[in-house]
Short mmCIF file of C-alpha atoms in Angstrom, two decimals:
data_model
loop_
_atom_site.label_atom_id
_atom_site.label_comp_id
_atom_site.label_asym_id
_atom_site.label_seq_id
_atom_site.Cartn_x
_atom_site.Cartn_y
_atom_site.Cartn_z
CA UNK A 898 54.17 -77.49 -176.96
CA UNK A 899 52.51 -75.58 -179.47
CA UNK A 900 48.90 -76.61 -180.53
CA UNK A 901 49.00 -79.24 -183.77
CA UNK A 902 45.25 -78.60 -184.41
CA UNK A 903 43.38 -75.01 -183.65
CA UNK A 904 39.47 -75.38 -185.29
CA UNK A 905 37.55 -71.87 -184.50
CA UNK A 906 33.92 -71.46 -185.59
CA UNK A 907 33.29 -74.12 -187.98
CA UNK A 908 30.01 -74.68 -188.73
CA UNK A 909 28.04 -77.15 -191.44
CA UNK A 910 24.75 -77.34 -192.59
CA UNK A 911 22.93 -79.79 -194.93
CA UNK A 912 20.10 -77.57 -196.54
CA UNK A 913 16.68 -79.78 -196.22
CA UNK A 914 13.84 -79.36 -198.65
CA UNK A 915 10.67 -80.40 -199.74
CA UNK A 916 7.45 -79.28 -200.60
CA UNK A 917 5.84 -79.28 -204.05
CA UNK A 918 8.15 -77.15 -205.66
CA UNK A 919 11.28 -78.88 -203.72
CA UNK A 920 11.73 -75.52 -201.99
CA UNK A 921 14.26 -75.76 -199.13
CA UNK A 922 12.68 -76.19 -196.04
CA UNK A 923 15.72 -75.36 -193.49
CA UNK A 924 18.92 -76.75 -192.53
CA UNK A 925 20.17 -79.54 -190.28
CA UNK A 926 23.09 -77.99 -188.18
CA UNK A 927 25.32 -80.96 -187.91
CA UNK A 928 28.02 -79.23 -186.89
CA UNK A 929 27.23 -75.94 -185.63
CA UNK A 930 29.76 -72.91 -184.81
CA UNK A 931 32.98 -75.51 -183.04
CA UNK A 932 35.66 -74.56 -181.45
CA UNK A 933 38.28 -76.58 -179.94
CA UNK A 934 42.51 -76.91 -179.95
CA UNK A 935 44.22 -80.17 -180.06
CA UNK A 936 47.83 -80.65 -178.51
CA UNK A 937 51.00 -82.34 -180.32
CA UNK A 938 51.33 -85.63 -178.78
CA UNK A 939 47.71 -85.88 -176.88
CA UNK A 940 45.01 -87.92 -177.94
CA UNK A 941 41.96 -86.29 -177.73
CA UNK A 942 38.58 -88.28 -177.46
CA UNK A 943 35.22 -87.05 -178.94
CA UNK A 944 32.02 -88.42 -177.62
CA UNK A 945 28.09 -88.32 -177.91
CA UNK A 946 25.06 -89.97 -179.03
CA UNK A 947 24.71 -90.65 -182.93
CA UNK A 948 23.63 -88.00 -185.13
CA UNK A 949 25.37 -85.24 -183.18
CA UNK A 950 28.13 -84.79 -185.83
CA UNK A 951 31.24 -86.79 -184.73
CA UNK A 952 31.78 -88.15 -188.26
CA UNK A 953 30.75 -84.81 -190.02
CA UNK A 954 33.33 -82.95 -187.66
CA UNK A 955 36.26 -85.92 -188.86
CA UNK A 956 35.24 -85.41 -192.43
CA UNK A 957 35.85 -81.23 -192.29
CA UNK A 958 39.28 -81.57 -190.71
CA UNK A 959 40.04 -83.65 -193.87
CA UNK A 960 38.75 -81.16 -196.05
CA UNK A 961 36.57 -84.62 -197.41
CA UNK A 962 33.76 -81.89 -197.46
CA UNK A 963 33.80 -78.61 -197.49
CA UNK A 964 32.82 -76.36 -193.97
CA UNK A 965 30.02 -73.46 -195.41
CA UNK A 966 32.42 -71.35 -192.77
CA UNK A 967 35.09 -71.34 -189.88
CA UNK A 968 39.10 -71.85 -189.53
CA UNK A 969 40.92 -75.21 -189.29
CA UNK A 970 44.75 -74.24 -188.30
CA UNK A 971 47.59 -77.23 -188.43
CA UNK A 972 50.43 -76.70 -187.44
CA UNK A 973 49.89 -72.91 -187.28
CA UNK A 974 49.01 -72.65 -190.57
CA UNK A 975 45.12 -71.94 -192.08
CA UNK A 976 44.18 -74.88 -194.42
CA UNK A 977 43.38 -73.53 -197.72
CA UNK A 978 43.93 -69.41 -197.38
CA UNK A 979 46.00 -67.46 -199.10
CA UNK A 980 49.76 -68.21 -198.38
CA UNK A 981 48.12 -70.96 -195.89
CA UNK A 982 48.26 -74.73 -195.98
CA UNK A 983 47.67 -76.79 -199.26
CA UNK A 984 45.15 -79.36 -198.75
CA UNK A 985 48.17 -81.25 -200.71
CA UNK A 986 50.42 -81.00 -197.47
CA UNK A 987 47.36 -81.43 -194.88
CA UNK A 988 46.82 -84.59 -196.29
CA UNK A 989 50.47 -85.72 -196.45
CA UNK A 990 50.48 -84.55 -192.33
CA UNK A 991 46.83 -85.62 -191.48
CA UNK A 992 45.27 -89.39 -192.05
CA UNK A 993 41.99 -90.67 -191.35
CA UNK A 994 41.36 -94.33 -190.57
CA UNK A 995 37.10 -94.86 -191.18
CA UNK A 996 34.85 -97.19 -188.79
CA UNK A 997 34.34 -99.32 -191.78
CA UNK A 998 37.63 -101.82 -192.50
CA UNK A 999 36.33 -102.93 -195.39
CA UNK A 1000 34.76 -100.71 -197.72
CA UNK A 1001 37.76 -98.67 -196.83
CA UNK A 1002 40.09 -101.15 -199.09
CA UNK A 1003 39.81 -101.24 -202.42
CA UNK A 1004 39.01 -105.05 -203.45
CA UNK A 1005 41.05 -105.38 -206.55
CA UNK A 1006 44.35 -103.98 -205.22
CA UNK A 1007 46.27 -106.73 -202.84
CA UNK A 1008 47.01 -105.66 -199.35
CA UNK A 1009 50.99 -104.35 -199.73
CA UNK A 1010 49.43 -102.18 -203.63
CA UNK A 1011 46.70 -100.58 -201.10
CA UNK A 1012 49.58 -99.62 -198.12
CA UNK A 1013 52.17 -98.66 -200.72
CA UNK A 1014 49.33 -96.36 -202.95
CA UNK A 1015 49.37 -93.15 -201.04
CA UNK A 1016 53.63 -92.67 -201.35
CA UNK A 1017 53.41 -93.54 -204.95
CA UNK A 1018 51.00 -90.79 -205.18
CA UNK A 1019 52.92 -88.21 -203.59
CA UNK A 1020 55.79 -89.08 -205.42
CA UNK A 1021 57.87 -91.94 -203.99
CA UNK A 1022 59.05 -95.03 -206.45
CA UNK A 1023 57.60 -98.03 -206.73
CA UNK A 1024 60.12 -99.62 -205.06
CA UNK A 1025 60.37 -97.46 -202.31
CA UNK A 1026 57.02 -97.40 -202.04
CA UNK A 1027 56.79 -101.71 -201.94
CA UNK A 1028 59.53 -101.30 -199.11
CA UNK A 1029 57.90 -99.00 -196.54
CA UNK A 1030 54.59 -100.96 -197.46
CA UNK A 1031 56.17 -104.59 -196.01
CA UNK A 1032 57.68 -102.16 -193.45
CA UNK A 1033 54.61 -101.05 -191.86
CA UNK A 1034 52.78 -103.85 -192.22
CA UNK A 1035 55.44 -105.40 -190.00
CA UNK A 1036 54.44 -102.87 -187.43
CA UNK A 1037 51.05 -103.46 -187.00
CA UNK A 1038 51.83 -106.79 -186.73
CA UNK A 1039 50.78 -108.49 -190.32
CA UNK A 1040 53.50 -110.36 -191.59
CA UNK A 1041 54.45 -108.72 -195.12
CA UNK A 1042 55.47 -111.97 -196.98
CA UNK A 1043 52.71 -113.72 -196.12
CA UNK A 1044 49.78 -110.98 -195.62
CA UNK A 1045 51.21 -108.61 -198.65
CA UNK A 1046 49.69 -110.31 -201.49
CA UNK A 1047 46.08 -111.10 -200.28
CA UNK A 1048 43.13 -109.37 -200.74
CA UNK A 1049 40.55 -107.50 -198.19
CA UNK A 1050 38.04 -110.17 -198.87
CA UNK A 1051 40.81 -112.83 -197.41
CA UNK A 1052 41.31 -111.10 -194.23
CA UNK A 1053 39.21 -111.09 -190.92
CA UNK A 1054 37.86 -107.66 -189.46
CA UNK A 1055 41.13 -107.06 -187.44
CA UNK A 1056 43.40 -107.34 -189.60
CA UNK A 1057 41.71 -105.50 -192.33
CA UNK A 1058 41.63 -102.20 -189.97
CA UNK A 1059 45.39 -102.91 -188.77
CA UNK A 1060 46.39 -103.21 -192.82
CA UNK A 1061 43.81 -99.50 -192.81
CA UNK A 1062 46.29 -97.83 -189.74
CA UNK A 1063 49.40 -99.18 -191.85
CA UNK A 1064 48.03 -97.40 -194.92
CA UNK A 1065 47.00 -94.37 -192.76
CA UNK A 1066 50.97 -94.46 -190.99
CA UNK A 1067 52.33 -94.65 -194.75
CA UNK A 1068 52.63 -90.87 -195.82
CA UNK A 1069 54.34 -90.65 -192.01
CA UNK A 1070 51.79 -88.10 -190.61
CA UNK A 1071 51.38 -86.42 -187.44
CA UNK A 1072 48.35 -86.73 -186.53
CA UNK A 1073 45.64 -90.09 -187.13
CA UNK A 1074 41.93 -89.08 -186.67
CA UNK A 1075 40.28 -92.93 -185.88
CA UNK A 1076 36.65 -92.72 -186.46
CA UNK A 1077 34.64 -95.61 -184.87
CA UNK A 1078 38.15 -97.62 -185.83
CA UNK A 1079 37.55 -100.35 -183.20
CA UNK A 1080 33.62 -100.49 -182.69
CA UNK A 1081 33.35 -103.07 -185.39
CA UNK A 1082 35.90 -105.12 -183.72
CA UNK A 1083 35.00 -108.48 -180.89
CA UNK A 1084 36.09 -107.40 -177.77
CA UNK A 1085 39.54 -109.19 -177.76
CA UNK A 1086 40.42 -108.16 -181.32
CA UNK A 1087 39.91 -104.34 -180.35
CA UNK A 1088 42.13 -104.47 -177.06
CA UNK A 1089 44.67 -105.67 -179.21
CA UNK A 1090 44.35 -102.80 -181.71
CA UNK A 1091 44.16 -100.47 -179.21
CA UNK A 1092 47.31 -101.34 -177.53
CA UNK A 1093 48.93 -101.35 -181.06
CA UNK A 1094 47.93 -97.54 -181.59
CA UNK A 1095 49.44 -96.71 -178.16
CA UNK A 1096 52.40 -98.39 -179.23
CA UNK A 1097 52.34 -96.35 -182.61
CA UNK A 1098 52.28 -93.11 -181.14
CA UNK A 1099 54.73 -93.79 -178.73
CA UNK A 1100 57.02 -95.41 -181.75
CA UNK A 1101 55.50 -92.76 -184.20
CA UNK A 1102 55.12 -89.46 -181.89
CA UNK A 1103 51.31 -89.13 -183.28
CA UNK A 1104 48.70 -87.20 -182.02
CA UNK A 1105 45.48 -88.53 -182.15
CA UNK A 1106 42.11 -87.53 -182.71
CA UNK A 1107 40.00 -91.13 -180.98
CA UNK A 1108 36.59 -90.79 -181.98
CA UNK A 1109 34.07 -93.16 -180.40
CA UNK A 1110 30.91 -94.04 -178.47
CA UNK A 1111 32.45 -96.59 -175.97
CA UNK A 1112 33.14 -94.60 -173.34
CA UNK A 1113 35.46 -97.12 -171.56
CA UNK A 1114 37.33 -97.04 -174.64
CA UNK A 1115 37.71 -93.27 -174.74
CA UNK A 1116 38.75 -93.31 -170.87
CA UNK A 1117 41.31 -96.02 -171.87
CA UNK A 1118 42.91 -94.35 -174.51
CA UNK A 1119 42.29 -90.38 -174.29
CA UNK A 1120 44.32 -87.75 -172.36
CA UNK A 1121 40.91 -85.10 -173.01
CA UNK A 1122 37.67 -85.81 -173.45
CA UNK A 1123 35.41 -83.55 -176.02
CA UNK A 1124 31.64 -84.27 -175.41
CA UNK A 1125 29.01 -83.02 -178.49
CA UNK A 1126 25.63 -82.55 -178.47
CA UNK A 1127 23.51 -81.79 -181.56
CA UNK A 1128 26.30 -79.94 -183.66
CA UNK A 1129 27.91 -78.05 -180.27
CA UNK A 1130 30.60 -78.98 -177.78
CA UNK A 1131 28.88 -79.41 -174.01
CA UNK A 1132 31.83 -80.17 -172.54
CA UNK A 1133 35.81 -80.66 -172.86
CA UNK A 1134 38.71 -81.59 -170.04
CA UNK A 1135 41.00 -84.01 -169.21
CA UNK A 1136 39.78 -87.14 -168.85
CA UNK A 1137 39.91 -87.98 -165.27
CA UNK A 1138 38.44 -84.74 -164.44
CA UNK A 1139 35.43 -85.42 -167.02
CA UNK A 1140 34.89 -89.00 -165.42
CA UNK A 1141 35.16 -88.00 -161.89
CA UNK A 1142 33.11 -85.01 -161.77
CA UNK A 1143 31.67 -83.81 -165.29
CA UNK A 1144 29.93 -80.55 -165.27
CA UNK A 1145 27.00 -80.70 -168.05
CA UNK A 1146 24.41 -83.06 -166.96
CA UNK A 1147 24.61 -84.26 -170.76
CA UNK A 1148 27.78 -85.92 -169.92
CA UNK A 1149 26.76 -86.61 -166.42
CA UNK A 1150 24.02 -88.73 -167.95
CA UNK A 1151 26.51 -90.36 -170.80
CA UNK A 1152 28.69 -91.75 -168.04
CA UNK A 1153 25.69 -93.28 -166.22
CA UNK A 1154 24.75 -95.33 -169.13
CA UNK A 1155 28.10 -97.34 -169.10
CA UNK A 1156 27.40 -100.87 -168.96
CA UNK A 1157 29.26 -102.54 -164.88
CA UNK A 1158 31.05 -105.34 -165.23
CA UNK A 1159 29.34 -106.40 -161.80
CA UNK A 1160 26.20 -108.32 -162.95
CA UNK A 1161 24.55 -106.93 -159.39
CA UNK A 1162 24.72 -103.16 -160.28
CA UNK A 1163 21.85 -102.65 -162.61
CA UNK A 1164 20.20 -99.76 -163.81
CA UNK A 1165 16.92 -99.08 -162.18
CA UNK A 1166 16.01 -95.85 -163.61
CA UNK A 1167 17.52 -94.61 -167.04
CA UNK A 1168 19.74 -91.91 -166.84
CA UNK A 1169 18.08 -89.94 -170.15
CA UNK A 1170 15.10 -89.95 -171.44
CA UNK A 1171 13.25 -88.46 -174.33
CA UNK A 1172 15.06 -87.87 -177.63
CA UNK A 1173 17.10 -85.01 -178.94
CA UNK A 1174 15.23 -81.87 -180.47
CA UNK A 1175 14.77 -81.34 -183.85
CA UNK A 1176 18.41 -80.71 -185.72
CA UNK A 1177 16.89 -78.72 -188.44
CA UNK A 1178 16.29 -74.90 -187.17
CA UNK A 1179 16.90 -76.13 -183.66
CA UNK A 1180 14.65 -73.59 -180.95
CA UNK A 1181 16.82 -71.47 -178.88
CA UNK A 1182 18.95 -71.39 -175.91
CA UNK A 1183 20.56 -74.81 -174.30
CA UNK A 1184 19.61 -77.19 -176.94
CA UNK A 1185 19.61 -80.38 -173.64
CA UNK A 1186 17.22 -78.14 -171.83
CA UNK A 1187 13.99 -80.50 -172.96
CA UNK A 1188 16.18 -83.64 -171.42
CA UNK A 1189 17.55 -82.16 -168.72
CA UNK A 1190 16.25 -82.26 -164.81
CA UNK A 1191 17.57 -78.88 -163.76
CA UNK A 1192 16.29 -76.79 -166.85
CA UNK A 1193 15.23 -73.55 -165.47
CA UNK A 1194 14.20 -70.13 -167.51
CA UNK A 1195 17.90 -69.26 -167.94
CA UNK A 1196 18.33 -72.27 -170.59
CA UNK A 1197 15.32 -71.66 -172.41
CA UNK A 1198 16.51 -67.80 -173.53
CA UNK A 1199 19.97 -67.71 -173.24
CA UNK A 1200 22.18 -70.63 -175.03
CA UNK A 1201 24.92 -71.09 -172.76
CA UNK A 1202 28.73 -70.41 -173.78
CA UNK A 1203 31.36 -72.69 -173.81
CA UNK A 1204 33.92 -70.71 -172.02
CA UNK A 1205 37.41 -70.55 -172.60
CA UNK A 1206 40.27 -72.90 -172.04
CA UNK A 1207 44.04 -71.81 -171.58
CA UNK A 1208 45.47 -75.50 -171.41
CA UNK A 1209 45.34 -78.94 -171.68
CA UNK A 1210 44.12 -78.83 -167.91
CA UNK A 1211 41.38 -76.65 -168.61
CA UNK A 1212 37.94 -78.40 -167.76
CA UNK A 1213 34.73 -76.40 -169.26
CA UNK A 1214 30.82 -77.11 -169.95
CA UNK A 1215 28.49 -75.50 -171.85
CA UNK A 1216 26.10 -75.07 -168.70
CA UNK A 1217 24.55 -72.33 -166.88
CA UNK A 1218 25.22 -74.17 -164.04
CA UNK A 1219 28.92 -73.90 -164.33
CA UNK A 1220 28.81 -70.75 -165.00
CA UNK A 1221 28.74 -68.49 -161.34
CA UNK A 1222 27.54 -65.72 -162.86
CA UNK A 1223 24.59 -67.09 -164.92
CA UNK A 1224 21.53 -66.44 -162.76
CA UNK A 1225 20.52 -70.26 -162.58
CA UNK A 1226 19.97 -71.32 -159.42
CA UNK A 1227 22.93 -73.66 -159.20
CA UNK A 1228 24.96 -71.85 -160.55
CA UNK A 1229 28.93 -72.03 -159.34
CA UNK A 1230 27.50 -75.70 -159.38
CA UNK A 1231 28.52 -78.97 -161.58
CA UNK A 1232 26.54 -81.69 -162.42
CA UNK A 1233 28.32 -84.06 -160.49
CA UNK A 1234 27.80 -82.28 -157.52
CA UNK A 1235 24.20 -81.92 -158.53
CA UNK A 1236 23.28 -84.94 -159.14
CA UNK A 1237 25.00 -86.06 -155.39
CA UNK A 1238 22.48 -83.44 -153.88
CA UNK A 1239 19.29 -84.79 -155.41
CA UNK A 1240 20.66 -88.75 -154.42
CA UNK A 1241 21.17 -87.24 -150.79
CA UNK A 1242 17.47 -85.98 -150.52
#
């Protein structure tokens, strides 16, 4: 199937100052020079530590701020060039439901006003409107006569973000991006809601865009896996392939620092240490080098690429290690493997 979402290059900085004169200073690179392709009926899951520009990524693909440069395709059209895609229609075709349930509710409007606001807005009657409103609510499992005419402040923290994926499934869009939509939730509340948005986007055909830091979660609900670090994608694949055997010791790292349900296997030794460099003007080369245990000269001049990806079974790293041709010394080599060697020593 043809790709729903094709980002190339995008890039966003927040200019920093200071100073007497309030001079700026430099830039953070929150998201810095991205490229990846989504698939119509995947859901893709983006990972990494906070601060490395999940949220600022989710916010660009909904034009809620503006890129400074870079191409955001959907549905083979460019958003906002000439003869392109009116943010109008992207909106109408691309919804965005926010970690926060309920500062994402307006507190004045009852539950079925806030579902049934974005039709009326593109156009649909009030009654029509009303009726799809009780309709979806329905589907995410809110009864409409009885949950339709309260307020966000009478609702717990589920059912607040299922009334926020009804809202998000009322203009009938494509594709959902879900930032942080479960992490607020107790862990029974957000198994529920995450088998409802499987059941959605089988019911719905959606594609999704699953943002989170729970990686179980991501595994759970992802077909690919994107992995960021400081503004850049390290790594992307499907997700089996990125669980079994990731290739950037970045990721490697992440998936060691999932909490075992068996209370005897503990972590001895943390799998990261230090903290990220410096986002504003960030040195050259492999931005992980200062974190990572197989740094060599290589990472420190050369910033490795990405490489490119044909499919959705493609499975690339931003590492000179995966790379055969690099000139590291393990290189042809992921960090799976790696990591196996230095355990066997």
């Amino acid at each position: 199937m043809p790709p729903m979402l094709v980002v190339k290059n995008l890039k966003k900085y927040f200019p920093v100052k200071g100073g007497l004169l309030n001079r700026k200073v430099g830039n953070v690179h929150a998201v810095d020079d991205i490229s990846f392709t989504v698939f119509k009926g995947e859901t893709l899951g983006v990972v990494g530590e906070s601060g490395c520009g999940k949220s600022t990524l989710a916010r660009l693909l909904m034009y809620l701020m503006q890129p400074d440069s870079g191409e955001v395709a959907f549905g083979g059209r460019a958003v906002g060039a000439k003869d392109g895609l009116p943010l109008r229609d992207l909106r109408r075709n691309l919804q965005m439901v926010f970690q926060d349930s309920y500062s994402s509710l307006n507190p004045r409007l009852p539950v079925e006003a806030s579902v049934a606001y974005g039709p009326r807005v593109h156009g649909t009657s009030a009654a029509k409107a009303r009726e799809t409103a009780r309709g979806l609510l329905g589907k995410v499992g809110l009864r409409p006569e009885l949950f339709g005419p309260r307020y966000p402040h009478e609702l717990s923290g589920g059912q607040k973000q299922r009334v926020n994926i009804a809202r998000a499934l009322a203009l009938a869009p494509k594709m959902l991006i879900l930032d942080e939509a479960v992490s607020a939730l107790d862990k029974s509340v957000e198994a529920q809601v995450l088998n409802l948005l499987r059941q959605l986007k089988r019911e719905f055909d959606l594609t999704y865009l699953f943002i989170s830091h729970d990686l179980n979660v991501v595994q759970y609900i992802s077909d690919r896996v994107m992995v960021m670090y400081l503004g850049q994608v390290v790594e992307m694949g499907p997700v089996d392939q990125i669980y079994n055997g990731p290739k950037h010791p970045y990721t490697a790292a992440l998936l060691k620092s999932r909490l075992a349900m068996d209370p005897d296997d503990k972590i001895v030794t943390p799998p990261l240490t230090g903290d990220p460099p410096n986002p504003i003007n960030p040195a050259p080369g492999c931005r992980f080098r200062s974190r990572c245990q197989f740094a060599e000269a290589i990472c420190e001049a050369k910033a490795p690429a990405l490489g490119a990806w044909a499919n959705r079974a493609s499975h690339v790293a931003a590492c000179h290690m995966a790379d055969p041709q690099s000139g590291h010394t393990r290189a042809g080599t992921s960090a799976h493997d790696a990591l196996a060697e230095e355990a066997a020593r």
